[in-house]
CSV table of C-alpha atoms in Angstrom, one decimal:
chain,number,residue,atom,x,y,z
A,1,GLU,CA,-16.0,-24.2,-1.1
A,2,VAL,CA,-13.8,-21.7,0.4
A,3,GLN,CA,-14.1,-22.0,4.3
A,4,LEU,CA,-12.2,-20.2,7.0
A,5,VAL,CA,-12.8,-21.3,10.6
A,6,GLU,CA,-11.4,-19.3,13.5
A,7,SER,CA,-11.1,-20.7,17.2
A,8,GLY,CA,-9.0,-19.7,20.1
A,9,GLY,CA,-10.8,-16.7,21.5
A,10,GLY,CA,-12.4,-16.4,24.9
A,11,LEU,CA,-11.9,-14.4,27.9
A,12,VAL,CA,-8.3,-13.2,29.0
A,13,GLN,CA,-7.2,-10.9,31.8
A,14,PRO,CA,-5.0,-7.7,30.9
A,15,GLY,CA,-1.3,-8.7,30.1
A,16,GLY,CA,-2.7,-12.1,29.3
A,17,SER,CA,-1.8,-14.3,26.3
A,18,LEU,CA,-4.3,-16.1,23.7
A,19,ARG,CA,-3.5,-17.7,20.6
A,20,LEU,CA,-5.9,-17.8,17.6
A,21,SER,CA,-5.9,-20.2,15.0
A,22,CYS,CA,-7.5,-20.3,11.3
A,23,ALA,CA,-8.4,-23.6,9.9
A,24,ALA,CA,-8.4,-23.3,5.9
A,25,SER,CA,-9.7,-25.4,3.6
A,26,GLY,CA,-11.4,-25.1,-0.1
A,27,PHE,CA,-8.4,-23.7,-1.6
A,28,THR,CA,-4.8,-24.1,-2.4
A,29,PHE,CA,-3.8,-21.9,1.0
A,30,SER,CA,-0.2,-21.7,0.3
A,31,SER,CA,-1.1,-19.9,-2.9
A,32,TYR,CA,-2.7,-16.5,-0.8
A,33,TRP,CA,-1.2,-14.2,1.2
A,34,MET,CA,-3.4,-14.1,4.6
A,35,SER,CA,-4.8,-11.5,7.3
A,36,TRP,CA,-6.4,-10.8,10.3
A,37,VAL,CA,-8.9,-8.4,10.8
A,38,ARG,CA,-10.4,-7.0,14.0
A,39,GLN,CA,-13.7,-5.4,15.1
A,40,ALA,CA,-14.3,-3.7,18.4
A,41,PRO,CA,-17.7,-4.1,19.5
A,42,GLY,CA,-20.3,-1.9,17.7
A,43,LYS,CA,-17.0,-0.8,15.9
A,44,GLY,CA,-15.6,-0.5,12.0
A,45,LEU,CA,-13.1,-2.9,10.8
A,46,GLU,CA,-9.3,-2.9,11.4
A,47,TRP,CA,-6.3,-4.8,9.6
A,48,VAL,CA,-4.2,-6.1,12.2
A,49,ALA,CA,-1.7,-8.4,10.4
A,50,ASN,CA,-0.5,-9.8,7.0
A,51,VAL,CA,1.8,-13.0,6.2
A,52,ASN,CA,2.9,-13.5,2.5
A,53,LEU,CA,2.9,-17.1,1.1
A,54,ASP,CA,6.4,-18.2,2.9
A,55,GLU,CA,6.1,-16.3,5.9
A,56,SER,CA,9.3,-14.3,5.0
A,57,GLY,CA,7.1,-11.1,5.0
A,58,LYS,CA,5.0,-10.1,8.0
A,59,ARG,CA,3.1,-6.8,8.3
A,60,TYR,CA,1.6,-5.2,11.6
A,61,VAL,CA,-0.6,-2.4,12.6
A,62,ASP,CA,1.4,-0.2,15.1
A,63,SER,CA,-1.0,-0.8,18.0
A,64,VAL,CA,0.2,-4.7,18.1
A,65,LYS,CA,3.5,-4.3,16.8
A,66,GLY,CA,5.9,-6.1,19.3
A,67,ARG,CA,2.8,-7.9,21.2
A,68,PHE,CA,1.1,-9.9,18.3
A,69,THR,CA,2.7,-12.5,16.1
A,70,ILE,CA,1.2,-13.8,12.8
A,71,SER,CA,2.4,-17.2,11.1
A,72,ARG,CA,1.0,-19.8,9.0
A,73,ASP,CA,1.8,-23.6,8.5
A,74,ASN,CA,1.5,-24.1,4.9
A,75,VAL,CA,1.3,-28.3,5.6
A,76,LYS,CA,-1.6,-27.7,8.4
A,77,ASN,CA,-3.2,-25.3,6.0
A,78,SER,CA,-3.6,-23.0,9.1
A,79,LEU,CA,-3.2,-19.3,10.1
A,80,TYR,CA,-2.5,-18.3,13.6
A,81,LEU,CA,-2.3,-15.1,15.6
A,82,GLN,CA,-0.1,-15.3,18.8
A,83,MET,CA,-1.5,-12.3,21.0
A,84,ASP,CA,0.6,-11.3,23.9
A,85,SER,CA,0.4,-8.8,26.2
A,86,LEU,CA,-3.6,-8.1,25.8
A,87,THR,CA,-5.3,-4.7,27.0
A,88,ALA,CA,-8.8,-3.9,26.7
A,89,GLU,CA,-8.5,-2.0,23.7
A,90,ASP,CA,-7.4,-5.9,22.1
A,91,THR,CA,-11.1,-6.5,22.6
A,92,ALA,CA,-12.7,-7.8,19.4
A,93,LEU,CA,-14.0,-9.9,17.0
A,94,TYR,CA,-11.1,-11.4,15.3
A,95,TYR,CA,-11.7,-12.1,11.5
A,96,CYS,CA,-9.3,-14.5,9.4
A,97,VAL,CA,-9.2,-13.3,5.7
A,98,ARG,CA,-7.8,-15.2,2.4
A,99,GLY,CA,-6.4,-13.0,-0.1
A,100,ILE,CA,-7.7,-9.4,1.2
A,101,GLY,CA,-6.6,-7.5,-1.8
A,102,ALA,CA,-6.4,-10.2,-4.3
A,103,PRO,CA,-7.9,-9.9,-7.7
A,104,GLY,CA,-10.3,-12.4,-8.5
A,105,ALA,CA,-10.4,-15.1,-6.1
A,106,GLY,CA,-9.8,-13.8,-2.7
A,107,GLY,CA,-11.4,-11.7,-0.3
A,108,ASP,CA,-13.1,-14.3,2.0
A,109,TRP,CA,-13.5,-14.0,5.7
A,110,GLY,CA,-14.0,-16.6,8.4
A,111,GLN,CA,-16.9,-16.1,10.7
A,112,GLY,CA,-14.8,-14.8,13.1
A,113,THR,CA,-13.6,-15.4,16.9
A,114,LEU,CA,-14.3,-13.4,19.8
A,115,VAL,CA,-11.5,-12.1,22.1
A,116,THR,CA,-12.4,-10.5,25.6
A,117,VAL,CA,-10.1,-8.8,27.7
A,118,SER,CA,-11.3,-7.8,31.0
A,119,SER,CA,-10.5,-8.6,34.8
B,1,ASP,CA,-0.5,6.1,7.0
B,2,ILE,CA,-3.3,6.6,4.2
B,3,GLN,CA,-6.2,7.8,6.1
B,4,MET,CA,-9.9,6.6,4.2
B,5,THR,CA,-12.7,8.9,4.4
B,6,GLN,CA,-15.8,7.7,3.8
B,7,SER,CA,-18.8,9.4,2.9
B,8,PRO,CA,-21.7,9.4,4.1
B,9,SER,CA,-21.4,7.7,7.4
B,10,SER,CA,-25.1,6.7,6.7
B,11,LEU,CA,-27.9,7.2,4.5
B,12,SER,CA,-31.7,6.3,4.6
B,13,ALA,CA,-32.8,5.0,1.0
B,14,SER,CA,-35.8,3.5,-0.6
B,15,VAL,CA,-36.1,0.3,-2.2
B,16,GLY,CA,-35.1,1.0,-5.8
B,17,ASP,CA,-33.1,4.2,-5.0
B,18,ARG,CA,-29.9,4.6,-6.3
B,19,VAL,CA,-26.9,4.8,-3.8
B,20,THR,CA,-23.8,6.4,-3.9
B,21,ILE,CA,-20.8,5.7,-1.4
B,22,THR,CA,-17.9,7.4,-1.5
B,23,CYS,CA,-14.2,6.8,-0.1
B,24,ARG,CA,-11.5,9.8,-0.5
B,25,ALA,CA,-7.6,8.4,0.2
B,26,SER,CA,-5.2,11.1,2.1
B,27,GLN,CA,-3.1,10.3,-1.2
B,28,GLY,CA,-2.7,8.4,-4.2
B,29,ILE,CA,-3.6,4.6,-4.0
B,30,ARG,CA,-3.8,3.9,-7.9
B,31,ASN,CA,-6.9,1.3,-7.9
B,32,ASP,CA,-5.6,-0.8,-4.7
B,33,LEU,CA,-9.3,-0.2,-3.2
B,34,GLY,CA,-11.9,-3.0,-2.4
B,35,TRP,CA,-15.7,-2.6,-1.3
B,36,PHE,CA,-17.0,-4.7,1.5
B,37,GLN,CA,-20.4,-5.3,2.8
B,38,GLN,CA,-21.5,-6.3,6.2
B,39,LYS,CA,-24.6,-7.3,7.7
B,40,PRO,CA,-25.6,-7.3,11.1
B,41,GLY,CA,-23.9,-10.2,13.1
B,42,LYS,CA,-22.0,-11.5,9.8
B,43,ALA,CA,-18.6,-11.2,8.2
B,44,PRO,CA,-18.1,-9.0,5.6
B,45,LYS,CA,-18.3,-10.0,2.1
B,46,ARG,CA,-16.1,-8.4,-0.8
B,47,LEU,CA,-18.2,-7.0,-3.5
B,48,ILE,CA,-15.4,-5.0,-5.6
B,49,TYR,CA,-12.0,-5.4,-6.2
B,50,ALA,CA,-9.1,-3.5,-7.7
B,51,ALA,CA,-11.6,-0.3,-7.6
B,52,SER,CA,-14.2,-1.3,-10.1
B,53,SER,CA,-13.8,-5.4,-10.6
B,54,LEU,CA,-16.6,-7.1,-9.4
B,55,GLN,CA,-16.3,-10.0,-7.3
B,56,SER,CA,-18.0,-13.2,-8.9
B,57,GLY,CA,-21.6,-13.9,-7.9
B,58,VAL,CA,-22.1,-10.5,-6.7
B,59,PRO,CA,-25.4,-8.8,-8.2
B,60,SER,CA,-24.4,-6.6,-11.3
B,61,ARG,CA,-26.5,-3.7,-9.4
B,62,PHE,CA,-23.2,-3.2,-7.5
B,63,SER,CA,-20.2,-1.2,-9.4
B,64,GLY,CA,-17.3,0.5,-8.2
B,65,SER,CA,-15.0,3.5,-10.1
B,66,GLY,CA,-12.2,5.6,-9.5
B,67,SER,CA,-8.7,5.8,-9.3
B,68,GLY,CA,-6.1,7.3,-7.0
B,69,THR,CA,-7.7,8.9,-4.4
B,70,GLU,CA,-11.2,9.1,-5.1
B,71,PHE,CA,-13.5,6.2,-5.4
B,72,THR,CA,-17.1,5.8,-5.5
B,73,LEU,CA,-19.2,2.5,-5.2
B,74,THR,CA,-23.1,2.9,-6.4
B,75,ILE,CA,-25.6,0.3,-6.1
B,76,SER,CA,-28.0,1.0,-9.3
B,77,SER,CA,-31.5,-0.1,-7.2
B,78,LEU,CA,-31.2,-0.6,-3.9
B,79,GLN,CA,-33.0,-4.1,-3.0
B,80,PRO,CA,-33.8,-5.2,0.6
B,81,GLU,CA,-31.2,-7.1,1.1
B,82,ASP,CA,-28.7,-4.4,0.7
B,83,PHE,CA,-29.8,-2.7,3.8
B,84,ALA,CA,-26.0,-3.1,5.7
B,85,THR,CA,-22.8,-1.2,6.2
B,86,TYR,CA,-20.6,-0.9,3.7
B,87,TYR,CA,-16.6,-0.6,4.0
B,88,CYS,CA,-13.7,0.4,1.7
B,89,LEU,CA,-10.4,-0.8,2.1
B,90,GLN,CA,-6.8,0.5,0.4
B,91,HIS,CA,-4.2,-2.2,0.2
B,92,ASN,CA,-1.8,0.1,-1.4
B,93,SER,CA,0.4,0.5,1.5
B,94,TYR,CA,1.1,-0.4,5.1
B,95,PRO,CA,-0.8,0.1,7.4
B,96,LEU,CA,-4.1,-1.3,5.5
B,97,THR,CA,-6.8,1.1,5.8
B,98,PHE,CA,-10.4,0.9,5.9
B,99,GLY,CA,-12.8,3.7,5.7
B,100,GLY,CA,-15.4,4.2,9.0
B,101,GLY,CA,-18.2,2.6,7.1
B,102,THR,CA,-21.6,3.4,5.8
B,103,LYS,CA,-24.9,2.1,7.1
B,104,VAL,CA,-27.5,2.0,4.6
B,105,GLU,CA,-30.8,2.3,6.5
B,106,ILE,CA,-34.3,1.8,5.3
B,107,LYS,CA,-36.1,5.2,4.8
């Protein structure tokens, strides 16, 4: 069974940093592109970042470029999101997603970890 | 950026109704589109990939169609468990973009 378990969320002050983690199991992690998607309270879904199989390709939504860094560890079967210079607009539930556009197996989401940016 | 215009933003329907949701892309995206269902307090679940392929385990009353700029998600006979919010996602080019969502409510 595919499992994606996010952690690392919490309350942080504006300008602060957080590192989110996503522990993957039940599939060959190194075979899938991985993504972070967020959802602000009561709002729709927003794609945040993608990483390819070997980290040679990373892409971000403009609003987080230069502040967020996506990474992965194919030995530890884990995905990460380093979030710096946080603002209130980053407050959201952050989801880890396997192969968001992959045909067939893929499109699986974790349950999310909540990030709240507030003073 | 490719804009995904989803309509309607909400609809009321009865059990057994046929429901159609549309996503329009601001430029051609071939068939690089997925449909997701989200129930309150839950993570989204992919229903359709590559515009028209049914995700394994998803009931056959769900179907997707379209290519290029116009896409539809159809629920052939709405069931009580289908009341949820539905999103389309284009993954043809970066940034990946979601539609605004369609909330399907009970009439």
